[in-house]
Structure formats: structure tokens, C-alpha cells
mmCIF file of C-alpha atoms in Angstrom:
data_model
loop_
_atom_site.group_PDB
_atom_site.id
_atom_site.type_symbol
_atom_site.label_atom_id
_atom_site.label_comp_id
_atom_site.label_asym_id
_atom_site.label_seq_id
_atom_site.Cartn_x
_atom_site.Cartn_y
_atom_site.Cartn_z
ATOM 1 C CA UNK A 1 -120.989 73.265 -85.961
ATOM 2 C CA UNK A 2 -124.542 72.023 -86.421
ATOM 3 C CA UNK A 3 -126.425 73.773 -89.192
ATOM 4 C CA UNK A 4 -123.279 75.321 -90.682
ATOM 5 C CA UNK A 5 -122.808 75.457 -94.468
ATOM 6 C CA UNK A 6 -119.860 76.882 -96.447
ATOM 7 C CA UNK A 7 -122.153 79.357 -98.214
ATOM 8 C CA UNK A 8 -122.847 80.975 -94.836
ATOM 9 C CA UNK A 9 -119.237 82.127 -94.489
ATOM 10 C CA UNK A 10 -118.733 85.888 -94.573
ATOM 11 C CA UNK A 11 -115.504 87.676 -95.379
ATOM 12 C CA UNK A 12 -115.498 90.800 -93.203
ATOM 13 C CA UNK A 13 -112.481 92.427 -94.830
ATOM 14 C CA UNK A 14 -113.709 91.627 -98.314
ATOM 15 C CA UNK A 15 -117.118 93.098 -97.490
ATOM 16 C CA UNK A 16 -118.945 90.358 -99.435
ATOM 17 C CA UNK A 17 -120.035 86.797 -98.599
ATOM 18 C CA UNK A 18 -117.521 84.347 -99.966
ATOM 19 C CA UNK A 19 -119.985 82.481 -102.191
ATOM 20 C CA UNK A 20 -122.661 85.017 -103.104
ATOM 21 C CA UNK A 21 -122.651 88.265 -105.066
ATOM 22 C CA UNK A 22 -125.006 90.064 -102.671
ATOM 23 C CA UNK A 23 -123.119 93.163 -101.394
ATOM 24 C CA UNK A 24 -123.044 93.472 -97.624
ATOM 25 C CA UNK A 25 -121.305 96.307 -95.800
ATOM 26 C CA UNK A 26 -118.381 95.163 -93.642
ATOM 27 C CA UNK A 27 -119.889 96.589 -90.455
ATOM 28 C CA UNK A 28 -122.806 94.159 -90.694
ATOM 29 C CA UNK A 29 -120.841 90.976 -91.226
ATOM 30 C CA UNK A 30 -120.687 89.875 -87.595
ATOM 31 C CA UNK A 31 -124.445 90.036 -87.152
ATOM 32 C CA UNK A 32 -125.043 88.345 -90.498
ATOM 33 C CA UNK A 33 -122.628 85.552 -89.620
ATOM 34 C CA UNK A 34 -124.454 84.921 -86.357
ATOM 35 C CA UNK A 35 -127.771 84.925 -88.214
ATOM 36 C CA UNK A 36 -126.514 82.451 -90.779
ATOM 37 C CA UNK A 37 -125.227 80.072 -88.123
ATOM 38 C CA UNK A 38 -128.337 80.236 -85.958
ATOM 39 C CA UNK A 39 -130.979 80.450 -88.684
ATOM 40 C CA UNK A 40 -132.417 83.571 -87.077
ATOM 41 C CA UNK A 41 -133.692 86.581 -88.999
ATOM 42 C CA UNK A 42 -131.988 89.767 -87.863
ATOM 43 C CA UNK A 43 -131.926 93.397 -88.911
ATOM 44 C CA UNK A 44 -128.539 95.106 -88.826
ATOM 45 C CA UNK A 45 -129.103 98.524 -87.354
ATOM 46 C CA UNK A 46 -125.942 100.416 -88.242
ATOM 47 C CA UNK A 47 -124.963 99.278 -91.723
ATOM 48 C CA UNK A 48 -125.141 101.048 -95.048
ATOM 49 C CA UNK A 49 -127.667 98.501 -96.308
ATOM 50 C CA UNK A 50 -130.121 96.757 -94.021
ATOM 51 C CA UNK A 51 -130.218 93.001 -94.521
ATOM 52 C CA UNK A 52 -132.172 90.049 -93.145
ATOM 53 C CA UNK A 53 -130.899 86.484 -93.222
ATOM 54 C CA UNK A 54 -133.574 83.785 -92.983
ATOM 55 C CA UNK A 55 -132.777 80.145 -92.271
ATOM 56 C CA UNK A 56 -132.033 79.515 -95.954
ATOM 57 C CA UNK A 57 -128.895 81.632 -95.706
ATOM 58 C CA UNK A 58 -130.047 83.951 -98.502
ATOM 59 C CA UNK A 59 -129.844 87.698 -97.804
ATOM 60 C CA UNK A 60 -132.947 89.774 -98.528
ATOM 61 C CA UNK A 61 -133.582 93.522 -98.207
ATOM 62 C CA UNK A 62 -135.160 94.739 -94.967
ATOM 63 C CA UNK A 63 -136.450 98.045 -93.656
ATOM 64 C CA UNK A 64 -134.094 100.914 -94.454
ATOM 65 C CA UNK A 65 -132.165 102.779 -91.786
ATOM 66 C CA UNK A 66 -132.967 106.529 -91.619
ATOM 67 C CA UNK A 67 -129.302 107.227 -90.829
ATOM 68 C CA UNK A 68 -128.044 105.860 -94.122
ATOM 69 C CA UNK A 69 -130.993 106.051 -96.522
ATOM 70 C CA UNK A 70 -132.118 109.497 -97.718
ATOM 71 C CA UNK A 71 -135.387 108.017 -99.024
ATOM 72 C CA UNK A 72 -136.580 106.737 -95.669
ATOM 73 C CA UNK A 73 -140.087 108.077 -96.225
ATOM 74 C CA UNK A 74 -139.938 110.761 -93.554
ATOM 75 C CA UNK A 75 -142.043 113.821 -94.268
ATOM 76 C CA UNK A 76 -140.659 117.300 -94.858
ATOM 77 C CA UNK A 77 -144.093 118.889 -94.432
ATOM 78 C CA UNK A 78 -143.038 122.302 -93.179
ATOM 79 C CA UNK A 79 -146.684 123.334 -92.895
ATOM 80 C CA UNK A 80 -146.817 121.208 -89.761
ATOM 81 C CA UNK A 81 -147.285 123.634 -86.872
ATOM 82 C CA UNK A 82 -144.702 121.752 -84.834
ATOM 83 C CA UNK A 83 -141.921 122.569 -87.307
ATOM 84 C CA UNK A 84 -141.358 126.025 -85.907
ATOM 85 C CA UNK A 85 -137.920 127.493 -86.555
ATOM 86 C CA UNK A 86 -135.685 125.337 -84.346
ATOM 87 C CA UNK A 87 -132.563 127.234 -83.295
ATOM 88 C CA UNK A 88 -129.679 124.764 -83.389
ATOM 89 C CA UNK A 89 -126.444 125.830 -81.706
ATOM 90 C CA UNK A 90 -123.533 123.393 -81.387
ATOM 91 C CA UNK A 91 -122.003 125.485 -78.585
ATOM 92 C CA UNK A 92 -125.115 125.447 -76.385
ATOM 93 C CA UNK A 93 -124.717 123.683 -73.050
ATOM 94 C CA UNK A 94 -127.770 121.559 -73.861
ATOM 95 C CA UNK A 95 -126.173 120.072 -76.998
ATOM 96 C CA UNK A 96 -124.594 116.655 -76.558
ATOM 97 C CA UNK A 97 -122.156 115.036 -78.995
ATOM 98 C CA UNK A 98 -121.530 111.345 -79.614
ATOM 99 C CA UNK A 99 -118.783 109.931 -81.851
ATOM 100 C CA UNK A 100 -118.981 106.375 -83.197
ATOM 101 C CA UNK A 101 -116.094 104.724 -85.069
ATOM 102 C CA UNK A 102 -116.599 101.036 -84.364
ATOM 103 C CA UNK A 103 -119.393 98.487 -84.231
ATOM 104 C CA UNK A 104 -120.325 94.900 -83.479
ATOM 105 C CA UNK A 105 -118.221 93.526 -86.308
ATOM 106 C CA UNK A 106 -115.114 91.520 -87.072
ATOM 107 C CA UNK A 107 -113.648 94.696 -88.587
ATOM 108 C CA UNK A 108 -112.416 96.945 -85.754
ATOM 109 C CA UNK A 109 -113.463 100.245 -87.337
ATOM 110 C CA UNK A 110 -116.202 101.661 -89.559
ATOM 111 C CA UNK A 111 -117.019 105.065 -90.986
ATOM 112 C CA UNK A 112 -116.954 107.685 -88.237
ATOM 113 C CA UNK A 113 -120.335 109.128 -87.271
ATOM 114 C CA UNK A 114 -120.825 112.277 -85.174
ATOM 115 C CA UNK A 115 -124.272 112.699 -83.655
ATOM 116 C CA UNK A 116 -125.310 116.111 -82.331
ATOM 117 C CA UNK A 117 -128.357 115.985 -80.079
ATOM 118 C CA UNK A 118 -129.861 119.456 -79.647
ATOM 119 C CA UNK A 119 -131.806 118.301 -76.616
ATOM 120 C CA UNK A 120 -133.748 121.504 -75.951
ATOM 121 C CA UNK A 121 -134.786 121.784 -79.617
ATOM 122 C CA UNK A 122 -135.756 118.141 -80.193
ATOM 123 C CA UNK A 123 -133.393 117.860 -83.149
ATOM 124 C CA UNK A 124 -130.532 115.535 -84.086
ATOM 125 C CA UNK A 125 -127.791 116.205 -86.657
ATOM 126 C CA UNK A 126 -125.936 113.144 -87.972
ATOM 127 C CA UNK A 127 -122.627 113.496 -89.850
ATOM 128 C CA UNK A 128 -120.865 110.482 -91.338
ATOM 129 C CA UNK A 129 -117.246 110.518 -92.547
ATOM 130 C CA UNK A 130 -116.344 107.733 -94.972
ATOM 131 C CA UNK A 131 -113.225 105.787 -93.972
ATOM 132 C CA UNK A 132 -112.428 104.264 -97.360
ATOM 133 C CA UNK A 133 -109.747 106.870 -98.074
ATOM 134 C CA UNK A 134 -108.464 110.239 -96.861
ATOM 135 C CA UNK A 135 -110.955 112.251 -98.855
ATOM 136 C CA UNK A 136 -113.319 111.521 -95.935
ATOM 137 C CA UNK A 137 -116.447 111.945 -98.038
ATOM 138 C CA UNK A 138 -119.117 113.346 -95.747
ATOM 139 C CA UNK A 139 -122.878 112.989 -95.613
ATOM 140 C CA UNK A 140 -125.197 114.690 -93.149
ATOM 141 C CA UNK A 141 -128.875 114.681 -92.256
ATOM 142 C CA UNK A 142 -130.929 116.653 -89.772
ATOM 143 C CA UNK A 143 -133.882 115.034 -88.018
ATOM 144 C CA UNK A 144 -136.584 117.062 -86.267
ATOM 145 C CA UNK A 145 -138.870 115.528 -83.643
ATOM 146 C CA UNK A 146 -142.172 116.664 -82.179
ATOM 147 C CA UNK A 147 -141.775 119.310 -79.485
ATOM 148 C CA UNK A 148 -143.660 117.001 -77.132
ATOM 149 C CA UNK A 149 -141.303 114.064 -77.751
ATOM 150 C CA UNK A 150 -139.473 112.814 -74.666
ATOM 151 C CA UNK A 151 -135.691 113.040 -74.357
ATOM 152 C CA UNK A 152 -135.638 109.328 -73.604
ATOM 153 C CA UNK A 153 -137.476 108.504 -76.824
ATOM 154 C CA UNK A 154 -134.986 110.525 -78.869
ATOM 155 C CA UNK A 155 -132.063 108.895 -77.045
ATOM 156 C CA UNK A 156 -133.450 105.477 -77.947
ATOM 157 C CA UNK A 157 -133.754 106.565 -81.590
ATOM 158 C CA UNK A 158 -130.101 107.642 -81.533
ATOM 159 C CA UNK A 159 -129.109 104.312 -80.002
ATOM 160 C CA UNK A 160 -130.937 102.482 -82.784
ATOM 161 C CA UNK A 161 -128.779 104.260 -85.368
ATOM 162 C CA UNK A 162 -125.567 102.519 -84.362
ATOM 163 C CA UNK A 163 -126.830 99.371 -82.621
ATOM 164 C CA UNK A 164 -129.113 96.507 -83.609
ATOM 165 C CA UNK A 165 -132.176 98.794 -83.450
ATOM 166 C CA UNK A 166 -133.604 96.983 -80.449
ATOM 167 C CA UNK A 167 -135.902 99.762 -79.253
ATOM 168 C CA UNK A 168 -139.246 99.646 -81.031
ATOM 169 C CA UNK A 169 -140.541 102.392 -78.719
ATOM 170 C CA UNK A 170 -137.972 104.921 -79.937
ATOM 171 C CA UNK A 171 -139.118 108.345 -81.092
ATOM 172 C CA UNK A 172 -139.955 108.924 -84.764
ATOM 173 C CA UNK A 173 -138.814 112.115 -86.535
ATOM 174 C CA UNK A 174 -141.394 114.527 -87.883
ATOM 175 C CA UNK A 175 -139.084 115.665 -90.667
ATOM 176 C CA UNK A 176 -135.784 114.733 -92.237
ATOM 177 C CA UNK A 177 -133.511 117.199 -94.083
ATOM 178 C CA UNK A 178 -130.411 116.487 -96.162
ATOM 179 C CA UNK A 179 -127.496 118.831 -95.455
ATOM 180 C CA UNK A 180 -125.826 119.901 -98.698
ATOM 181 C CA UNK A 181 -122.343 118.452 -99.217
ATOM 182 C CA UNK A 182 -120.912 121.828 -100.208
ATOM 183 C CA UNK A 183 -121.765 123.259 -96.778
ATOM 184 C CA UNK A 184 -119.400 120.819 -95.044
ATOM 185 C CA UNK A 185 -115.632 121.225 -95.413
ATOM 186 C CA UNK A 186 -112.667 119.165 -94.225
ATOM 187 C CA UNK A 187 -110.236 121.883 -93.157
ATOM 188 C CA UNK A 188 -107.290 119.763 -92.004
ATOM 189 C CA UNK A 189 -106.039 116.180 -91.766
ATOM 190 C CA UNK A 190 -103.375 114.857 -89.416
ATOM 191 C CA UNK A 191 -102.080 111.293 -89.222
ATOM 192 C CA UNK A 192 -102.166 110.197 -85.584
ATOM 193 C CA UNK A 193 -101.011 106.593 -85.940
ATOM 194 C CA UNK A 194 -100.062 104.512 -88.933
ATOM 195 C CA UNK A 195 -100.984 100.879 -89.392
ATOM 196 C CA UNK A 196 -97.296 99.984 -89.714
ATOM 197 C CA UNK A 197 -96.494 101.605 -86.375
ATOM 198 C CA UNK A 198 -99.402 100.123 -84.451
ATOM 199 C CA UNK A 199 -100.224 96.921 -86.340
ATOM 200 C CA UNK A 200 -103.823 98.071 -85.902
ATOM 201 C CA UNK A 201 -105.478 95.701 -88.363
ATOM 202 C CA UNK A 202 -104.405 97.783 -91.368
ATOM 203 C CA UNK A 203 -105.897 101.114 -90.302
ATOM 204 C CA UNK A 204 -104.299 104.560 -90.311
ATOM 205 C CA UNK A 205 -105.856 106.828 -87.686
ATOM 206 C CA UNK A 206 -106.457 110.451 -88.687
ATOM 207 C CA UNK A 207 -107.623 113.443 -86.754
ATOM 208 C CA UNK A 208 -109.650 115.701 -89.010
ATOM 209 C CA UNK A 209 -110.982 119.183 -88.494
ATOM 210 C CA UNK A 210 -114.164 120.164 -90.294
ATOM 211 C CA UNK A 211 -116.647 122.993 -90.505
ATOM 212 C CA UNK A 212 -120.383 123.135 -91.146
ATOM 213 C CA UNK A 213 -121.827 126.328 -92.632
ATOM 214 C CA UNK A 214 -124.748 128.058 -90.990
ATOM 215 C CA UNK A 215 -128.005 127.347 -92.816
ATOM 216 C CA UNK A 216 -131.773 127.202 -92.537
ATOM 217 C CA UNK A 217 -134.710 125.587 -94.340
ATOM 218 C CA UNK A 218 -138.336 126.586 -94.825
ATOM 219 C CA UNK A 219 -138.685 128.172 -91.383
ATOM 220 C CA UNK A 220 -138.199 124.688 -89.929
ATOM 221 C CA UNK A 221 -134.735 125.218 -88.476
ATOM 222 C CA UNK A 222 -131.758 127.539 -88.281
ATOM 223 C CA UNK A 223 -128.415 125.822 -87.788
ATOM 224 C CA UNK A 224 -125.555 127.999 -86.578
ATOM 225 C CA UNK A 225 -122.250 127.303 -88.307
ATOM 226 C CA UNK A 226 -119.628 125.474 -86.277
ATOM 227 C CA UNK A 227 -116.273 123.704 -86.410
ATOM 228 C CA UNK A 228 -115.318 120.436 -84.772
ATOM 229 C CA UNK A 229 -112.924 117.492 -84.906
ATOM 230 C CA UNK A 230 -113.273 113.756 -85.447
ATOM 231 C CA UNK A 231 -111.066 110.678 -85.556
ATOM 232 C CA UNK A 232 -111.364 108.513 -88.670
ATOM 233 C CA UNK A 233 -109.649 105.139 -89.102
ATOM 234 C CA UNK A 234 -108.775 104.669 -92.769
ATOM 235 C CA UNK A 235 -108.241 101.233 -94.244
ATOM 236 C CA UNK A 236 -104.642 101.486 -95.349
ATOM 237 C CA UNK A 237 -104.951 98.614 -97.837
ATOM 238 C CA UNK A 238 -107.561 100.393 -99.991
ATOM 239 C CA UNK A 239 -105.130 102.665 -101.798
ATOM 240 C CA UNK A 240 -106.052 105.863 -99.992
ATOM 241 C CA UNK A 241 -105.641 108.980 -102.051
ATOM 242 C CA UNK A 242 -105.774 112.637 -101.166
ATOM 243 C CA UNK A 243 -108.115 113.297 -104.127
#
């Protein structure tokens, strides 16, 4: 293939490029491979570390993703008049839920992300369950938008979290809050399908049940506690432990 060099090869299962020590998350490898072969500069919208690949084939840091980087520069200025106690209820009919467990990548599955869009409150809660092992380490962040923000703008922002971030006109959060790890609990794990039984690229599929404690912050929001389920595909060749 014209323009191809061995140093452009990417090992999706190994997470890293074959001939460079720059760490690249497995979910980004497909986009990075395309970039290396075409010489285009791309930003990977759903990975744990944003990367750009110029024509030289060398990976360089790009703009961080607010889904995966707690230091994204978003303000927590609770003096802003628009941060008035948002009442966030998972059971409300206006709350929509999206579950993502795959991406544009040679690897069939990634960490599982649950996105709760509290549409009437202009708020989005993002929970991510790590699929490296059956501890299912969880991170969560809450994003608050201006009360005047359109539903379409917020939907585009959500889309940017797990896609190639194509929508430059997406909404921008007013504030970004980390949800404490100790307020999220995995209450049960059940193996749905094993890799040996399904030959599913070395993944064991689990159904987990989890709970999120009710909490609030600085009169900016009040989140009602809730329980839910998710499916997480664990890489069976990573030596999963129950830890």
C-alpha cells in the first residue's frame, strides 16, 4: 500500500504500536491505523487518551476528552446563577439512558459506559466500568449545561463522547463534577457467556448490578440514589481477578 511503513502498524490487542513506546488505548487503534496509512491528522473521540497522528507517523497529544479526563478545564463555579439545584432522578420519564460497550476499533469491546441524560434538567451523568478484569473499576462524572442549552446541542455533546467528536457545534458544559468512587457499588456479577463457549474474541460477558448513592454538591445539583444494570465484556486473557 502506497505510503505504508512498518512503524505505522498498530497492535490492537497489545494496546501499543508495534515499534513505538507511546501508549495508545486499544479502542483508538482503528482510527490511528487509518490516520497512519492516509497521513491525515485525526482526533480519537472515545479513547482514554486523545492522540493525533500527523503524516510522520509519530503520535502527539491532542485536546483531552471531558469524558475521560478529570482536568478538562471545565468550571465548577457554583456562584453562577444558572447552577441552581438541579433535581436529577433516574426514574423520571424524561431521563434517557444509553449504554456503549463497543467502538470503531479492531477490538470488539471496550469499557462499558452508561450515559444518563436528564433532559429536563440539562444534565448528563457518565459512568464507565473498566473491562480489564471483574473488579469493574468505576468512574463517574456529572456535567451540567446552561438551562437555555438546546436538547440537540446536548445530544451532539453526548455523541462526541463515544464517536470521533465530529460535532463542533455541540453544547459545552457549565460545570463538571466528579462522583466519588465510594458512592458507587457493584452489588452483583453474573457470567452470561464465556469466551470458551462463544469464541467471542477472548471476552467473557458479565451482567453486573450496581447502585449509586444519593448525593448533592454546593446547591448545584441533587442526585437521587438509584440502581441499574450493565453488560461488561471482560478480556479473558488478562488474568481477571475478583479482587
